[in-house]
Structure formats: structure tokens, C-alpha cells
Amino acid sequence: MIPKLNRRDAIGSMGLASAAIAAATSAASSRPAQADHVELGRYAHRQGVRGKMTGAQAVAAALRCEQVRCVFGIPGAQNNELWDAFKAYGQPYFLVAHEASASVMADASARATGEVGVFSVVPGPGLTNALTGVGEALYDSIPIVGIVTDVDRSPGAPIGQVHGLANEAILRPVVKALVTVRHQAEIPGAVFQAFRIARSGEPGPVGVMIPYPLFMQAWDYDQPAPPPYPVPFDEAAYQKVLCHLQDRRKRVGIYAGLGCADAGSSLTAVAEMLQAPVATSVSGKGVIPDSHPLAVGWGYGKQGTRAAESAFKDVDLVLAVGVRYSEVSTANYAIPKHDTLIHVDINPQNLGRNVPAHVCLCSDSRVFLDRLLADGQAIRRPADPKLWERIHRQRQVDRCLARTVQVDRCVDPMYFLSQLRATLGPDELVIVDVTASTHWAAESIEVEGSRRFFTPADNQSMGWAIPASIGAKVVRPDRNVACVTGDGCFLMSAMELSSAARAGIPVKFFVFDDGAYHYMQMLQEPVYRRTTATEIARIDYEAFARAVGLGYNRIASNNDVLPGIQRAFGLAGPILTHVCVSYEGREIRWLSALRTHYLDELSTRQKIRVAARVGVRSVGRANDSD
């Protein structure tokens, strides 16, 4: 089946030229010194790879054709030839501390730029270490390409080769597609095809698996870059959408996701045309500026902002564009019902799933929104200043609650997040890990455009934010990058801070420390009346920062939040800030919605069993939490 394409494949030569200029500029800081003098030359052209070279050189040449800003990874016995070719061909690269970070950094580079991120690892443990980040990219619809080396698979190859796991079988279930290479002649075509698939339709990760002996073998290449796939559009379904929108008695609300990341101006214009409040998914934050009078924040049920929940109570028709109704964004599918739901997405397998839709339209978000604008005369609504005023009042309530201290012991995490956003400029990047504060961040961190707020939304791999923030900063050196992680997440990827120190990547890392997996405690305590396996080791963060070469900062009270954030950004280089937090005293709306929906979905027998357990453990309760 031919993969479907999104709008990025149809932008044309002007967009490609702009991307190439941006890539060359922003990658300069991580490029090997001698690479500045390497031109594409006769081997690598934007239109293809031509000339006699080794398989390793062909990979590097193909990546240069794709204008890759940086390759993240670690060289190993089976791919040293490839990494040497990166240096020779001037392909920028970044050495990570652990392969698990290679795919995450590639993911973050794609989120921050809208381009395809790239990583390179050896087979066996290199691949298995990288799988978590690949899975995150798959579930979050992020285009990355992994150049994965394989062992010798030729007839008569020896048995017991190091790293000789069934690497193809391991990788295949975790990627959108796997392109395997059997002869060195196929290498540049395989790389081009991987990029084409990664960008097309619903974006995602693609693996290119190359047995290492092919890196040394030469071939005379003449491989043009393939044209993009055509963009789908269901005209019959679109006419049904128009019929619904022509009924001006229906009040419209728009739910927008990451698929609208590069269609922000069109989305905003459609919202104004329909006088529709716009709520976003977590990944879609910024597709409409939060300062816009029709922007209501994230979610539109009890799990999202109060402004979104309030505005969508008056909506008859929900227009869901470029978004999946995934578990996290819906607090376990706790979505309110509406009279009409129209679902538009480039992946037909997403349409009408989880939440039934009255009309399903397979289309790229920008193509669809631009068609609506072209048909604006038939569906335009008059301006509704009363709607704007209601949204403004409710958003002010949300902002006031976020900026008001509600946790007196240590630092109030939501207050911290609101002050962090206020300190940063509108174009700076905020990357948030999987912590109890993730949902507060979605509510309180407002952004004025796409690709400014990132969190692992669907696979939710803890420890993601530290390598992600480094990867984002490598490809966007022009932006300040703030990383917010938890003490539990810190344990999973802390050594990657040594990479930031080694390369002088000036990310500002903020660690929320309360000594526990508090997220799990919040889930366990109401149901079990105790916690299990949630208390974690205490870390001397100052000593750790000193050991890996980072600057150190500490925030221990609400009074020091704003000065502490300013100190972190006032200091040069990467800084680790230890933030002493408490989670007691502030509601997490997402968690409350999740619990309510969880209980509602239990059978009567299950409800009785849960209630009995809670009752028994609440009487004469022993302190057996750990």
C-alpha cells in the first residue's frame, strides 16, 4: 500500500531551499571543523547521489542531499566506517552518552524544526537501547530515520557474530516502515525512500538497515531523489463536511492536533471564519496562539483547561483536525459527547476511532483548512464578541489560578511553570518530562506558535526530556531551551547531562524533587490506600552537577522561584537547577477526570470490590507505604 502524504511533501522547491539554508546555518556549531570546506560536489546533489563511492560514503552523501542538520548516535565496531564518512562529507553529528538518547534527540530535532530527525546506531544493544525513543516517535507521529547497522547476513556468514540478534524482527514492529538493504547499490535509494515515507501521510519513524560489510564495498551511483507521494483528499467527504458547516445554527468548536503544526495561519483563519473556539491536544499546543481570543487551551473535557471545558459545553459540532483521540489527551477517553463530530486526519486508520464521527475525511490538515477558506462565503459566521469575552474571562481565571501559590510547603510546581513561561520569550522552547506536573504544564505554559512546547504525549517514556532538550538545542541554537523533569525521570537519563557539558550545549535543566514517583502515588493511594515501590533514592544534585561539569542552581521556596529562574538563564552554559517541590494542595484536573472516568467504567462487582478494599484499609490503617 502506498503511504499517504502530508503537506510538507508538496511545499516545493522554494521550501526546500529555505530549509537547506536554515539547516546549514543552525548546524554549524556541531559540525566537525574540517567539514566547513566540504562541498556536495559531484557525489551528492540536492537532486540525487552520483559517482563512484563506498556504501558508507553513499549514506553520508544521501543525508547531505536531504539537508540533515545532525545525526545523533554512537559509533561502534560495525559502523565506524559510516561515522568516518560523516566527517569526510561534512555531515554534522552529535555523540550521545547512551543509545537510548540517540532516537530521542532525533525525535526532538524533528519536533523543533519540522524536518526529519536522524540517528545512527549499531545492531544488537545499540538498536535495543534506541527502541524506546523510536516507539515514542511512532506513537507521537514524529518523522525520524534510523540508520541501523546489521551484522553480515550474506550466505555463509559466520554464526555467533557480536550484536547478531534478529535485528530486523526487533525493529519492524516499532517503525512505520523498515527499508532493508541487500546490496550496496541500493543504499542511497533506501535512504531517500526512508525520508519520503517518514514525511508522508501521518509522519513516523522509518528504519534503514544496512549490513556492515556493505559500507566498505564500492559502487558507481546514479540515484536521483524520488518525487513526493501525492496528497490524498476525499472530495465526497468534504462536500458532506460543507453541508454540516453551512447550517449556521450549529455552533462549531475546533479540536486541533499536531497535524496542524504547519497550518497555524490557516487554522486561525478558519476559526475566525466560523467563530469557533479552538482547543488543542497536548502535542498540538501552539497550533493557534494562546493569546488569540478564540484559543481556549488544551483538551475540551474535564481533563483540559477550564476555559476549554466551558466553551465546548455550548458547542453543537466539533471539527477535529489533525488529531487522534489518544488516551493521554482524553484522560482515558473521557470525552464529552456532542451532536455532530467531523474528524479530519491524513491517516484513515485514525478516523472515527475511540470517538465515533459523523463524517470522516482523509486529508492533510492544511489542504482541508485552505479548502474551507476558499468556500468561506457559504459557511462564514458573523463576529461574536460575547463569545470572545466569555473565553477571555475564563482564560483569565485559569491564568490567575496557575499564578496563585496554592502549595506552601517547598515550591508549588504549577506556580513555577507559570513563572517559567512568563520569564521566557514567546519563541523559546519548553520541554517537559512525564511527571505529576505534566498536566499542569499543559494548562499553564502558553505558547504563541507551533514547535515550542514538547512532551512525550503517548508512549510517555520517563527520562525523555533530558536528551530531547539537548537534541532540540543542537538543531535550534538560536532558541533558549528549558527542560523540566522529575526526580524519578532524572534517574533514567541523568548521565546524558555529561553530553551537554562536554559539548557546551546551554540547556537549562530544572529537576522537580520530592523524593518519590509522586505520579504513581497519586494513582495508587485513592484505590489501594497505600503506595508500593514509589520512594526513590535521594540525590546530591550539587555534587552530581559538579561531577559531570554543569553549573548548579537551587530553588527551595516560592519566593525564590522567579529569581531562581532568572539566575539559571543568566548563567552561561548548561545549568542544573534543583527545585524542591511539593504536590500536596493543588488539583490536577487531568487526574481527577481520569479517576472519575475509571470509576464510571467499572462494573458493579468491580466497584464493590474496590470500595471494600478501600474501606478495610482505611480502618486501623498501617503505614506500609514505600
XYZ file of N, CA and C in Angstrom, residues 103 119 121 127 130-139 141-148 167-180 194 197-198 202-209 349:
144
model
N 17.797 8.174 19.564
C 16.497 8.280 18.899
C 15.663 9.407 19.491
N 19.116 9.353 13.441
C 20.061 8.768 14.391
C 20.738 7.575 13.743
N 22.873 3.905 14.923
C 23.329 3.015 15.991
C 23.792 1.689 15.403
N 20.673 -1.014 18.949
C 19.297 -0.948 18.481
C 18.303 -1.083 19.625
N 17.840 1.939 21.657
C 17.174 3.057 20.969
C 15.677 2.849 20.780
N 15.177 1.658 21.067
C 13.789 1.342 20.723
C 12.770 2.204 21.450
N 13.041 2.572 22.699
C 12.052 3.366 23.434
C 11.807 4.699 22.746
N 12.861 5.358 22.322
C 12.693 6.623 21.615
C 12.022 6.451 20.270
N 12.310 5.336 19.585
C 11.644 5.059 18.314
C 10.145 4.873 18.549
N 9.805 4.140 19.617
C 8.403 3.932 19.939
C 7.686 5.229 20.264
N 8.367 6.142 20.945
C 7.767 7.445 21.233
C 7.474 8.191 19.949
N 8.418 8.167 19.011
C 8.209 8.838 17.730
C 7.047 8.210 16.968
N 6.920 6.891 17.056
C 5.816 6.210 16.374
C 4.474 6.649 16.946
N 4.350 6.656 18.270
C 3.077 6.983 18.905
C 2.763 8.470 18.845
N 3.745 10.449 16.307
C 3.709 10.853 14.891
C 4.839 11.817 14.533
N 6.072 11.421 14.855
C 7.245 12.261 14.609
C 8.110 11.602 13.533
N 8.493 12.353 12.479
C 9.286 11.757 11.398
C 10.769 11.661 11.752
N 11.266 10.466 11.960
C 12.694 10.254 12.157
C 13.134 9.082 11.276
N 14.417 9.056 10.966
C 15.022 7.953 10.217
C 16.186 7.418 11.029
N 16.190 6.108 11.248
C 17.287 5.456 11.947
C 18.157 4.693 10.975
N 19.425 5.060 10.889
C 20.387 4.311 10.080
C 20.966 3.244 11.009
N 20.456 2.030 10.894
C 20.810 0.948 11.811
C 21.703 -0.050 11.083
N 17.848 -8.493 14.249
C 17.652 -7.047 14.319
C 16.469 -6.559 13.493
N 16.264 -7.128 12.321
C 15.104 -6.728 11.521
C 13.804 -7.035 12.249
N 13.708 -8.221 12.814
C 12.491 -8.623 13.520
C 12.250 -7.761 14.754
N 13.323 -7.328 15.394
C 13.191 -6.479 16.577
C 12.670 -5.096 16.204
N 13.184 -4.533 15.134
C 12.850 -3.156 14.774
C 11.504 -3.024 14.066
N 11.141 -4.013 13.275
C 9.982 -3.876 12.395
C 8.691 -3.455 13.112
N 8.342 -4.007 14.286
C 7.068 -3.626 14.907
C 7.041 -2.205 15.472
N 8.202 -1.553 15.568
C 8.275 -0.268 16.251
C 8.412 0.896 15.268
N 8.402 0.610 13.968
C 8.566 1.666 12.972
C 7.387 1.673 12.011
N 7.236 2.803 11.378
C 6.223 2.937 10.328
C 6.574 2.061 9.137
N 7.863 1.966 8.844
C 8.345 1.115 7.755
C 9.803 0.777 8.014
N 10.230 -0.376 7.501
C 11.629 -0.790 7.589
C 12.137 -1.043 6.179
N 13.188 -0.307 5.783
C 13.792 -0.462 4.462
C 15.093 -1.225 4.660
N 15.171 -2.415 4.117
C 16.368 -3.248 4.279
C 17.209 -3.191 3.007
N 13.332 6.167 2.736
C 13.023 6.280 4.158
C 12.549 7.689 4.503
N 8.985 8.218 3.161
C 7.945 7.561 3.956
C 7.771 8.255 5.309
N 8.882 8.647 5.932
C 8.809 9.296 7.243
C 7.985 10.574 7.187
N 0.633 10.276 7.876
C 0.917 10.562 9.277
C 2.397 10.297 9.494
N 3.188 11.313 9.837
C 4.637 11.112 9.958
C 4.970 10.051 11.002
N 6.168 9.507 10.889
C 6.576 8.480 11.840
C 7.995 8.022 11.591
N 8.507 7.104 12.431
C 9.885 6.634 12.303
C 10.032 5.571 11.218
N 11.146 5.631 10.523
C 11.468 4.646 9.491
C 12.894 4.162 9.735
N 13.085 2.860 9.650
C 14.407 2.294 9.819
C 15.039 1.947 8.485
N 16.344 2.201 8.363
C 17.129 1.742 7.215
C 18.189 0.805 7.778
N 18.103 -0.480 7.430
C 19.016 -1.472 7.986
C 20.015 -1.904 6.926
N -6.730 5.353 9.206
C -6.915 4.442 10.337
C -7.214 5.178 11.642
